[in-house]
DNA sequence: AAGAGTGTCAACCGCCCTATT
DNA sequence: CAATAGGGCGGTTGACACTCT
């Protein structure tokens, strides 16, 4: 059962810091043959390294688009913002910071930001002072939520969420059609024609009770521009009474974690702003 | 100058997920 | 459907650098 280990320890493989020669061999090989097939790469490239080690070295250090140098203030703010939304999903956070690696961001968080957060567990005055946009109201007592048990962190790993089911009836009058894509719509366990997905929230045509927002929903969230907090001017439409009780797991839906956005949960939820998500309770993830 | 303490970050480890066979 | 390959991820470690006393 299971898998064989990536590399057995008795193959005389090199470990620890990479030498300049090893870097060159790896870089040359990847430039010539491209990424992938990491397991076989060391042999072909003439390296005495584990394939995983090669992959890591390439991704975190040798890749040509790696950005060197200190994390800028803007980047730091973005990291904080994204971490408040995503938690320790370093790869996702790194995906929003061109040239930065998940390892680098993880290290930066652990050595700088995380420490600061722990230190200022109850007092975030420093971070608040640094908030460039006074329009963005941070939650009381914590600008980006320290207590993860009650935070707005989207937990994409602990509880996998592959669908969000929204009661169709109640959506029409209250929700602005968001610029997002939708995988499929389910009606009586049958898919609905794709064209009816174009305007899911305004859908007069879709004769079904539920909208099934696929993974694209969240990838679209991640594709939003978090670096432009100043653009979030409509967030006063956010319902302050929005709470987790409005978003609850739907228990009778196979293996997928499917969540039902109940009727009243959507009142006042303007889909146009990601701030709605970051400032809402998202424990249901 | 030297030893202790602390910070940084590259690298490793083990688990997990997806695709393929 | 199960087993396996390939790869990705987050947590942790340890070597080295730096600062303090």
Coordinates of C-alpha atoms (C1' of nucleotides) in Angstrom, one line a residue:
Chain A
X1 CA 0.0 0.0 0.0
X2 CA 1.0 3.6 -0.3
X3 CA 3.9 4.8 -2.3
X4 CA 7.5 4.0 -2.4
X5 CA 9.6 6.7 -0.9
X6 CA 10.9 9.4 -3.3
X7 CA 14.5 8.4 -2.7
X8 CA 15.9 5.7 -0.6
X9 CA 18.6 6.9 1.8
X10 CA 21.2 4.4 0.8
X11 CA 21.8 5.6 -2.7
X12 CA 24.6 7.9 -1.6
X13 CA 22.7 11.0 -2.5
X14 CA 24.0 14.4 -1.6
X15 CA 22.2 16.3 1.0
X16 CA 22.3 19.8 2.4
X17 CA 23.4 22.9 0.7
X18 CA 23.6 22.9 -3.0
X19 CA 26.9 23.6 -4.7
X20 CA 27.4 26.0 -7.6
X21 CA 28.1 23.0 -9.9
X22 CA 24.9 21.2 -8.9
X23 CA 23.0 24.4 -9.5
X24 CA 24.4 24.7 -12.9
X25 CA 23.7 21.1 -13.8
X26 CA 20.1 21.5 -12.6
X27 CA 19.5 24.9 -14.3
X28 CA 21.0 23.7 -17.6
X29 CA 18.9 20.6 -17.6
X30 CA 15.6 22.3 -16.8
X31 CA 16.3 25.0 -19.3
X32 CA 16.9 22.4 -22.0
X33 CA 14.2 19.9 -21.1
X34 CA 11.7 21.9 -19.1
X35 CA 10.2 21.2 -15.7
X36 CA 8.6 18.0 -14.7
X37 CA 9.6 14.3 -14.3
X38 CA 11.5 15.3 -11.2
X39 CA 12.0 11.8 -10.1
X40 CA 14.1 10.8 -13.1
X41 CA 15.7 14.2 -13.5
X42 CA 18.6 13.7 -11.2
X43 CA 19.9 10.7 -13.1
X44 CA 19.5 12.3 -16.4
X45 CA 21.0 15.6 -15.3
X46 CA 23.9 13.8 -13.6
X47 CA 22.9 14.9 -10.1
X48 CA 23.2 12.9 -6.9
X49 CA 20.1 14.4 -5.5
X50 CA 16.6 13.4 -4.7
X51 CA 14.1 14.5 -7.4
X52 CA 12.1 16.4 -4.8
X53 CA 15.2 18.2 -3.7
X54 CA 15.8 19.2 -7.3
X55 CA 12.3 20.5 -7.7
X56 CA 12.5 22.5 -4.6
X57 CA 15.9 24.0 -5.5
X58 CA 14.6 25.0 -8.9
X59 CA 11.3 26.4 -7.7
X60 CA 12.7 28.3 -4.7
X61 CA 16.1 29.4 -6.0
X62 CA 17.0 28.7 -9.6
X63 CA 13.9 29.7 -11.4
X64 CA 14.7 32.8 -13.6
X65 CA 11.7 34.8 -12.5
X66 CA 12.6 34.6 -8.8
X67 CA 12.5 38.0 -7.2
X68 CA 15.4 38.7 -4.9
X69 CA 15.7 41.2 -2.2
X70 CA 13.6 42.3 0.8
X71 CA 9.9 42.1 0.9
X72 CA 8.5 45.5 0.3
X73 CA 6.0 47.3 2.4
X74 CA 3.3 46.7 -0.3
X75 CA 4.1 43.1 -0.5
X76 CA 4.0 42.8 3.3
X77 CA 0.6 44.3 3.4
X78 CA -0.6 42.0 0.7
X79 CA 0.8 39.0 2.5
X80 CA -1.1 40.1 5.7
X81 CA -4.3 40.6 3.8
X82 CA -4.0 37.3 2.0
X83 CA -3.1 35.4 5.1
X84 CA -6.1 36.8 6.9
X85 CA -8.2 35.3 4.1
X86 CA -6.3 32.1 3.3
X87 CA -4.4 31.2 6.4
X88 CA -1.2 29.3 6.0
X89 CA -1.8 28.6 2.3
X90 CA 1.6 29.8 1.4
X91 CA 1.5 28.6 -2.2
X92 CA -1.7 30.5 -2.8
X93 CA -0.4 33.6 -1.2
X94 CA 2.8 33.3 -3.2
X95 CA 0.7 33.0 -6.3
X96 CA -0.4 36.6 -5.8
X97 CA 3.2 37.8 -5.3
X98 CA 5.0 37.5 -8.6
X99 CA 8.5 36.3 -8.2
X100 CA 8.1 35.3 -4.6
X101 CA 8.1 31.7 -3.5
X102 CA 5.9 30.0 -0.9
X103 CA 8.9 29.1 1.1
X104 CA 10.1 32.7 1.2
X105 CA 6.7 34.0 2.2
X106 CA 6.4 31.3 4.8
X107 CA 9.7 32.1 6.2
X108 CA 9.0 35.8 6.2
X109 CA 5.7 35.2 8.0
X110 CA 7.3 33.0 10.6
X111 CA 10.2 35.3 11.3
X112 CA 8.5 38.6 11.0
X113 CA 4.8 38.9 10.7
X114 CA 3.8 35.9 12.8
X115 CA 6.0 37.0 15.5
X116 CA 4.5 40.5 15.4
X117 CA 1.0 39.1 15.5
X118 CA 1.8 36.9 18.5
X119 CA 3.4 39.8 20.2
X120 CA 0.5 42.1 19.6
X121 CA -2.1 39.5 20.2
X122 CA -4.5 42.0 21.7
X123 CA -3.1 45.2 20.4
X124 CA -2.6 45.8 16.8
X125 CA -2.1 49.5 16.9
X126 CA 1.1 49.3 14.9
X127 CA -0.5 47.5 12.0
X128 CA -3.5 49.7 12.2
X129 CA -1.3 52.8 12.0
X130 CA 0.2 51.3 8.9
X131 CA -3.1 50.8 7.2
X132 CA -2.9 53.0 4.2
X133 CA -6.6 53.1 3.5
X134 CA -8.7 54.4 6.4
X135 CA -11.8 53.5 4.4
X136 CA -11.1 49.8 5.2
X137 CA -12.4 49.2 8.6
X138 CA -10.7 46.3 10.3
X139 CA -12.5 44.1 12.7
X140 CA -12.6 45.4 16.2
X141 CA -9.4 44.7 18.1
X142 CA -7.7 42.9 15.3
X143 CA -7.0 44.3 11.9
X144 CA -6.5 40.9 10.3
X145 CA -7.8 38.6 12.9
X146 CA -5.4 36.7 15.0
X147 CA -7.7 34.2 16.6
X148 CA -7.9 31.7 13.8
X149 CA -10.7 29.9 15.5
X150 CA -13.0 32.8 14.9
X151 CA -11.2 34.3 11.9
X152 CA -12.3 34.8 8.4
X153 CA -9.6 32.5 7.1
X154 CA -10.7 30.4 4.2
X155 CA -9.7 26.9 5.3
X156 CA -9.2 25.3 2.0
X157 CA -7.4 22.3 3.3
X158 CA -8.8 21.3 6.6
X159 CA -12.3 21.1 5.1
X160 CA -12.4 20.8 1.5
X161 CA -15.1 22.9 -0.2
X162 CA -15.8 22.0 -3.7
X163 CA -19.2 23.5 -4.1
X164 CA -21.3 26.3 -2.7
X165 CA -24.9 25.9 -3.2
X166 CA -27.0 29.0 -3.2
X167 CA -30.7 29.1 -2.9
X168 CA -31.7 30.4 -6.3
X169 CA -35.0 32.0 -5.5
X170 CA -33.7 34.5 -3.0
X171 CA -30.7 35.5 -5.1
X172 CA -32.5 37.3 -7.8
X173 CA -33.6 40.5 -6.1
X174 CA -30.6 41.1 -3.8
X175 CA -27.4 40.0 -5.4
X176 CA -25.4 41.9 -8.0
X177 CA -24.3 39.4 -10.7
X178 CA -20.6 38.9 -9.9
X179 CA -18.0 38.7 -12.7
X180 CA -17.2 35.1 -11.9
X181 CA -17.4 31.8 -13.7
X182 CA -19.4 28.9 -12.6
X183 CA -18.6 25.3 -13.3
X184 CA -22.0 23.8 -13.4
X185 CA -25.5 24.1 -12.2
X186 CA -27.1 21.1 -10.7
X187 CA -30.8 20.5 -10.8
X188 CA -32.1 17.3 -9.6
X189 CA -28.6 15.9 -9.8
X190 CA -28.5 16.8 -13.5
X191 CA -26.3 19.4 -15.1
X192 CA -27.9 22.5 -16.6
X193 CA -27.0 23.9 -20.0
X194 CA -23.8 25.9 -19.9
X195 CA -25.3 29.1 -21.4
X196 CA -27.5 29.5 -18.5
X197 CA -24.5 29.8 -16.3
X198 CA -23.4 33.1 -17.8
X199 CA -25.5 35.1 -15.4
X200 CA -26.0 32.7 -12.5
X201 CA -27.3 35.2 -10.0
X202 CA -29.7 36.9 -12.3
X203 CA -30.7 33.8 -14.0
X204 CA -34.3 34.0 -14.9
X205 CA -33.7 31.1 -17.3
X206 CA -32.3 28.6 -14.9
X207 CA -35.2 26.7 -13.6
X208 CA -33.5 25.1 -10.7
X209 CA -33.3 25.6 -7.0
X210 CA -29.6 25.6 -6.5
X211 CA -26.6 27.1 -8.0
X212 CA -23.5 25.1 -7.7
X213 CA -20.4 27.3 -7.6
X214 CA -17.4 25.3 -8.5
X215 CA -13.8 25.7 -7.7
X216 CA -13.6 28.6 -10.2
X217 CA -15.5 30.6 -7.8
X218 CA -12.6 30.6 -5.4
X219 CA -10.0 30.9 -8.1
X220 CA -11.8 34.0 -9.3
X221 CA -11.7 35.3 -5.8
X222 CA -8.0 34.7 -5.8
X223 CA -7.7 36.4 -9.1
X224 CA -9.1 39.6 -7.7
X225 CA -6.8 42.4 -7.1
X226 CA -6.0 42.4 -3.4
X227 CA -3.4 45.0 -3.8
X228 CA -5.9 47.8 -4.5
X229 CA -7.6 48.3 -1.2
X230 CA -8.6 51.8 -2.2
X231 CA -11.0 50.5 -4.8
X232 CA -13.1 48.9 -2.2
X233 CA -15.4 51.7 -1.7
X234 CA -18.7 49.9 -1.6
X235 CA -18.0 47.9 1.5
X236 CA -20.4 49.9 3.5
X237 CA -23.0 47.7 1.9
X238 CA -21.6 44.8 3.9
X239 CA -24.0 43.6 6.5
X240 CA -22.4 44.0 9.9
X241 CA -24.7 41.3 11.2
X242 CA -23.4 38.8 8.7
X243 CA -22.4 35.8 10.7
X244 CA -21.5 32.2 10.3
X245 CA -24.9 30.9 11.1
X246 CA -26.0 32.1 7.7
X247 CA -23.5 29.8 6.1
X248 CA -23.9 26.3 7.1
X249 CA -22.8 22.9 5.8
X250 CA -25.4 21.1 3.9
X251 CA -25.2 17.6 5.3
X252 CA -26.9 15.6 2.7
X253 CA -24.6 16.2 -0.2
X254 CA -22.3 13.3 -0.9
X255 CA -18.7 13.5 -0.1
X256 CA -18.2 17.1 -1.1
X257 CA -18.4 19.7 1.5
X258 CA -21.4 21.6 0.2
X259 CA -22.6 24.7 1.8
X260 CA -25.9 26.4 1.6
X261 CA -26.1 30.1 1.6
X262 CA -29.4 30.6 3.1
X263 CA -31.8 33.3 2.1
X264 CA -31.1 35.9 4.7
X265 CA -27.4 35.3 4.5
X266 CA -27.3 37.0 1.2
X267 CA -29.1 40.2 2.1
X268 CA -26.6 43.0 1.9
X269 CA -23.9 40.9 0.5
X270 CA -22.5 42.7 -2.4
X271 CA -20.5 40.3 -4.4
X272 CA -18.5 43.0 -6.0
X273 CA -16.1 43.4 -3.2
X274 CA -13.7 40.8 -1.9
X275 CA -13.8 42.8 1.3
X276 CA -17.2 41.1 1.9
X277 CA -15.4 37.9 2.2
X278 CA -12.5 39.0 4.2
X279 CA -14.6 40.9 6.6
X280 CA -17.2 38.3 7.0
X281 CA -17.1 35.3 9.2
X282 CA -16.0 32.3 7.2
X283 CA -15.8 29.6 9.7
X284 CA -17.9 27.4 7.6
X285 CA -14.9 26.8 5.4
Chain B
dA1 C1' 37.8 38.6 21.8
dA2 C1' 34.8 35.1 22.8
dG3 C1' 30.8 32.7 24.0
dA4 C1' 25.8 32.8 24.3
dG5 C1' 21.6 34.0 22.4
dT6 C1' 18.8 35.0 18.5
dG7 C1' 17.4 35.5 13.7
dT8 C1' 17.2 33.9 9.0
dC9 C1' 16.3 30.9 5.4
dA10 C1' 17.5 26.9 2.4
dA11 C1' 16.5 22.3 2.6
dC12 C1' 14.2 18.3 4.3
dC13 C1' 10.3 15.4 5.8
dG14 C1' 6.1 13.3 5.6
dC15 C1' 1.5 13.7 4.2
dC16 C1' -1.8 14.5 0.8
dC17 C1' -4.0 14.9 -3.9
dT18 C1' -4.6 13.9 -8.7
dA19 C1' -3.7 11.4 -12.8
dT20 C1' -2.6 7.3 -14.8
dT21 C1' -2.3 2.3 -15.3
Chain C
dC1 C1' -11.6 -0.1 -8.3
dA2 C1' -7.0 -0.4 -6.4
dA3 C1' -2.3 0.5 -6.8
dT4 C1' 1.1 3.5 -8.2
dA5 C1' 3.6 7.6 -10.0
dG6 C1' 4.3 12.2 -9.9
dG7 C1' 4.1 16.3 -7.8
dG8 C1' 2.5 19.9 -4.4
dC9 C1' 2.1 21.5 0.1
dG10 C1' 2.9 23.0 5.0
dG11 C1' 5.6 22.2 9.0
dT12 C1' 10.0 21.7 10.8
dT13 C1' 15.0 21.5 11.1
dG14 C1' 19.7 22.9 11.2
dA15 C1' 23.5 25.5 9.6
dC16 C1' 25.1 29.9 9.3
dA17 C1' 25.1 34.9 10.3
dC18 C1' 24.5 38.4 13.3
dT19 C1' 24.0 40.8 17.8
dC20 C1' 24.5 41.2 22.5
dT21 C1' 26.9 40.8 26.8

